[in-house]
Amino acid sequence: MRALILGGTKEARDTAKLLHDRGWHVTSSLAGRVANPALPVGEVRIGGFGGPAGLARWLIHSGVEVIIDATHPYAEKISLSASEASRATGIPLIGLHRKPWQAQPKDRWREVDSVEDAAALVAREYHHIFLSIGRQHLAPFANDPHNLYVIRAVDPPKVALPPRNRVILSRGPFSLESEKKLMVDNQIDVVVSKNSGGEMTYAKIEAARMLGIDVVMVRRPSLAPVTVEVHSPQAVLGVVDKL
């Protein structure tokens, strides 16, 4: 049995191990945006497939029997390609989707539809801004010369940055205490985040809640159609056992 797992998330790595331990031939496909990614067990390929048609050809040539989309919730392009390739080939697509975070009592969320909307809002109303949205989406903030941006990323950003910035290179998970310290030390008055879900980066949301700091939360994009949607690596096993 052969599976293609899309994504470099923790859920993708956990799924690869579970399937590998059951005797599956697993290929994990990573986007290649991180210089030294954490690698899953099994075969690994880096880079794109050439759109939905290229992915469909690769699936047929490789004899893949199931596709598992375990990408980040905001990886719209590859998720759409996987959906179209699944439809074209008839190969089932399991969407392993993290459940989104839900606002809790005392959370001070301000939800927006895009990173561009977030950039416009924080430039108008805040002064010490913590950006925890990944290095691919920093450009909309670059034109604000007035406010300080504390930017956390795994690798150095390659796009234009706001003139006043502090870049912190670090890989999660992050503890609640370290997130609180970062916010206090930098006098953060707003956190900009995507609603990524999961536990790896949730501590920043808890820290903001405890410190009474606003969170500008970028809503998730619409999900591409899948054959079956699940929310955990263990649930993936329950689906593939029925194939």
XYZ file of C-alpha atoms in Angstrom:
243
model
C 0.000 0.000 0.000
C 1.331 3.425 -0.969
C 0.400 6.783 0.527
C 1.358 10.345 -0.299
C 1.344 12.729 2.657
C 1.374 16.427 1.860
C 2.842 18.786 4.442
C 5.622 19.223 6.950
C 3.385 19.662 9.989
C 3.666 17.647 13.183
C 0.421 15.919 12.222
C 1.968 14.923 8.893
C 5.033 13.453 10.620
C 2.902 11.582 13.155
C 0.736 10.162 10.357
C 3.802 9.062 8.397
C 5.083 7.129 11.406
C 1.734 5.466 12.074
C 1.383 4.311 8.465
C 5.042 3.305 8.186
C 4.706 1.178 11.316
C 1.774 -0.597 9.659
C 3.853 -1.478 6.635
C 2.764 1.262 4.256
C 5.175 2.768 1.750
C 4.925 6.438 2.672
C 6.129 9.402 0.635
C 5.981 12.773 2.375
C 6.047 15.896 0.222
C 7.416 19.106 1.752
C 7.174 22.552 0.191
C 10.850 23.334 0.800
C 10.273 26.713 2.434
C 12.193 25.835 5.615
C 15.959 25.389 5.374
C 16.254 22.482 7.827
C 12.807 20.929 8.227
C 11.992 18.212 10.722
C 11.826 15.106 8.544
C 9.307 12.266 8.805
C 10.035 8.573 8.477
C 9.818 7.084 5.015
C 10.573 8.654 1.660
C 10.725 12.450 1.436
C 10.453 14.696 -1.608
C 10.961 18.451 -1.632
C 9.192 20.933 -3.899
C 6.076 21.117 -6.033
C 4.568 18.754 -8.595
C 3.763 21.238 -11.338
C 0.143 21.944 -10.461
C -2.826 19.563 -10.328
C -1.986 17.884 -13.648
C 1.609 17.255 -12.593
C 0.476 15.863 -9.260
C -2.050 13.585 -10.977
C 0.664 12.194 -13.263
C 2.980 11.610 -10.306
C 0.244 9.813 -8.355
C -0.509 7.420 -11.208
C 3.163 6.797 -11.993
C 3.960 6.115 -8.322
C 1.002 3.803 -7.708
C -0.336 5.880 -4.821
C -3.545 4.523 -3.299
C -4.412 7.335 -0.900
C -3.501 11.023 -0.558
C -3.372 12.651 2.867
C -3.436 16.442 2.948
C -1.818 17.355 6.268
C -0.601 20.769 5.165
C -0.892 23.962 7.189
C -4.489 25.256 7.179
C -3.386 28.268 5.111
C -1.588 26.271 2.385
C -4.414 26.913 -0.068
C -2.546 26.236 -3.307
C -1.347 22.693 -2.611
C -4.651 21.736 -0.971
C -6.537 22.823 -4.079
C -4.079 20.940 -6.307
C -4.558 17.806 -4.211
C -8.326 18.118 -4.447
C -8.263 18.495 -8.223
C -5.750 15.653 -8.660
C -7.878 13.380 -6.475
C -10.942 14.139 -8.561
C -9.041 13.561 -11.811
C -7.501 10.238 -10.759
C -10.165 8.818 -8.456
C -7.579 8.383 -5.695
C -9.199 9.147 -2.318
C -8.056 12.283 -0.509
C -8.090 12.426 3.284
C -8.041 15.960 4.656
C -6.245 15.936 8.003
C -7.410 19.317 9.268
C -6.578 20.764 12.659
C -9.605 22.094 14.450
C -9.395 25.893 14.608
C -8.860 27.641 17.910
C -11.986 29.047 19.506
C -12.032 32.333 21.392
C -12.232 31.782 25.146
C -13.541 34.056 27.890
C -11.129 36.990 28.352
C -9.645 36.524 24.872
C -9.481 39.845 23.030
C -9.653 38.710 19.421
C -10.216 40.989 16.466
C -10.849 38.733 13.478
C -9.956 39.793 9.936
C -10.214 38.100 6.552
C -6.651 38.556 5.302
C -3.089 39.416 6.252
C -3.537 42.682 4.345
C -6.498 43.581 6.559
C -4.428 42.734 9.631
C -1.581 44.976 8.447
C -3.891 47.937 7.908
C -5.509 47.497 11.321
C -2.348 47.214 13.402
C -0.635 50.097 11.595
C -3.544 52.360 12.589
C -4.151 51.282 16.155
C -1.074 49.671 17.757
C 2.591 50.406 18.429
C 4.459 47.238 19.495
C 3.297 44.413 17.263
C 4.202 40.735 17.542
C 3.990 39.028 14.144
C 3.700 35.258 14.386
C 2.372 34.455 10.922
C 5.351 32.885 9.145
C 7.907 34.640 6.979
C 5.927 34.206 3.748
C 3.336 36.833 4.686
C 5.330 39.761 6.042
C 5.320 42.054 3.004
C 1.983 43.799 3.787
C 3.523 45.178 7.002
C 6.642 46.617 5.350
C 5.220 50.071 4.606
C 4.642 51.072 8.230
C 7.568 53.295 9.314
C 6.151 54.242 12.700
C 5.521 51.115 14.758
C 7.821 48.401 16.091
C 7.357 44.881 14.727
C 8.700 41.863 16.594
C 8.862 39.137 13.955
C 9.306 35.461 14.763
C 10.240 32.985 12.050
C 12.074 29.684 11.669
C 14.410 31.053 8.960
C 15.483 34.628 8.136
C 12.785 36.477 6.164
C 13.565 37.134 2.504
C 11.001 39.882 1.930
C 10.980 43.578 2.775
C 10.385 44.237 6.470
C 9.061 47.242 8.381
C 11.858 49.741 9.085
C 11.483 49.241 12.837
C 11.787 45.511 13.429
C 13.252 42.867 15.690
C 13.581 39.414 14.146
C 13.554 36.355 16.406
C 14.594 33.086 14.757
C 13.052 30.181 16.629
C 11.121 26.960 16.064
C 8.189 25.883 18.245
C 6.696 24.530 20.360
C 6.871 27.501 22.729
C 6.109 27.493 26.437
C 3.554 29.760 28.045
C 6.204 31.390 30.225
C 8.523 32.118 27.294
C 5.653 33.666 25.327
C 4.667 35.868 28.260
C 8.285 36.968 28.693
C 8.615 37.829 25.000
C 5.488 39.970 25.140
C 6.422 41.744 28.360
C 10.056 42.343 27.375
C 9.011 43.862 24.034
C 6.016 45.796 25.425
C 3.749 44.040 22.942
C 0.272 45.550 22.649
C -1.059 43.260 19.900
C -0.356 39.782 18.519
C -1.012 39.037 14.846
C -1.730 35.354 14.267
C -3.338 32.947 11.860
C -5.899 30.568 13.312
C -3.565 27.621 12.833
C -5.090 25.360 15.460
C -3.147 22.676 17.285
C -0.901 22.907 20.324
C 2.484 23.865 18.837
C 1.905 27.632 18.936
C -1.171 27.987 21.129
C 0.868 29.329 24.059
C 0.997 32.781 22.426
C -2.810 32.892 22.491
C -2.864 31.896 26.158
C -0.163 34.436 26.987
C -2.065 37.246 25.269
C -5.207 36.270 27.181
C -3.400 36.314 30.529
C -1.726 39.660 29.808
C -4.854 41.321 28.415
C -3.290 41.824 24.968
C -5.348 42.046 21.784
C -4.985 39.342 19.123
C -5.643 40.178 15.482
C -6.669 36.766 14.173
C -6.617 36.050 10.444
C -9.532 33.785 9.597
C -8.915 30.536 7.761
C -9.511 30.302 4.021
C -12.201 27.986 2.702
C -11.148 24.343 2.580
C -10.771 22.545 -0.739
C -13.087 19.523 -1.173
C -11.773 16.200 0.164
C -13.060 12.621 0.167
C -13.003 12.369 3.965
C -12.123 14.939 6.630
C -10.469 13.909 9.910
C -8.820 15.785 12.758
C -6.068 13.490 14.044
C -3.420 11.095 12.726
C -5.143 8.248 14.562
C -8.358 9.010 12.690
C -6.448 8.670 9.409
C -5.786 5.034 10.308
C -9.485 4.442 10.802
C -10.139 5.679 7.267
C -7.322 3.840 5.476
C -8.281 0.587 7.189
C -11.569 0.767 5.273
C -10.025 1.406 1.857
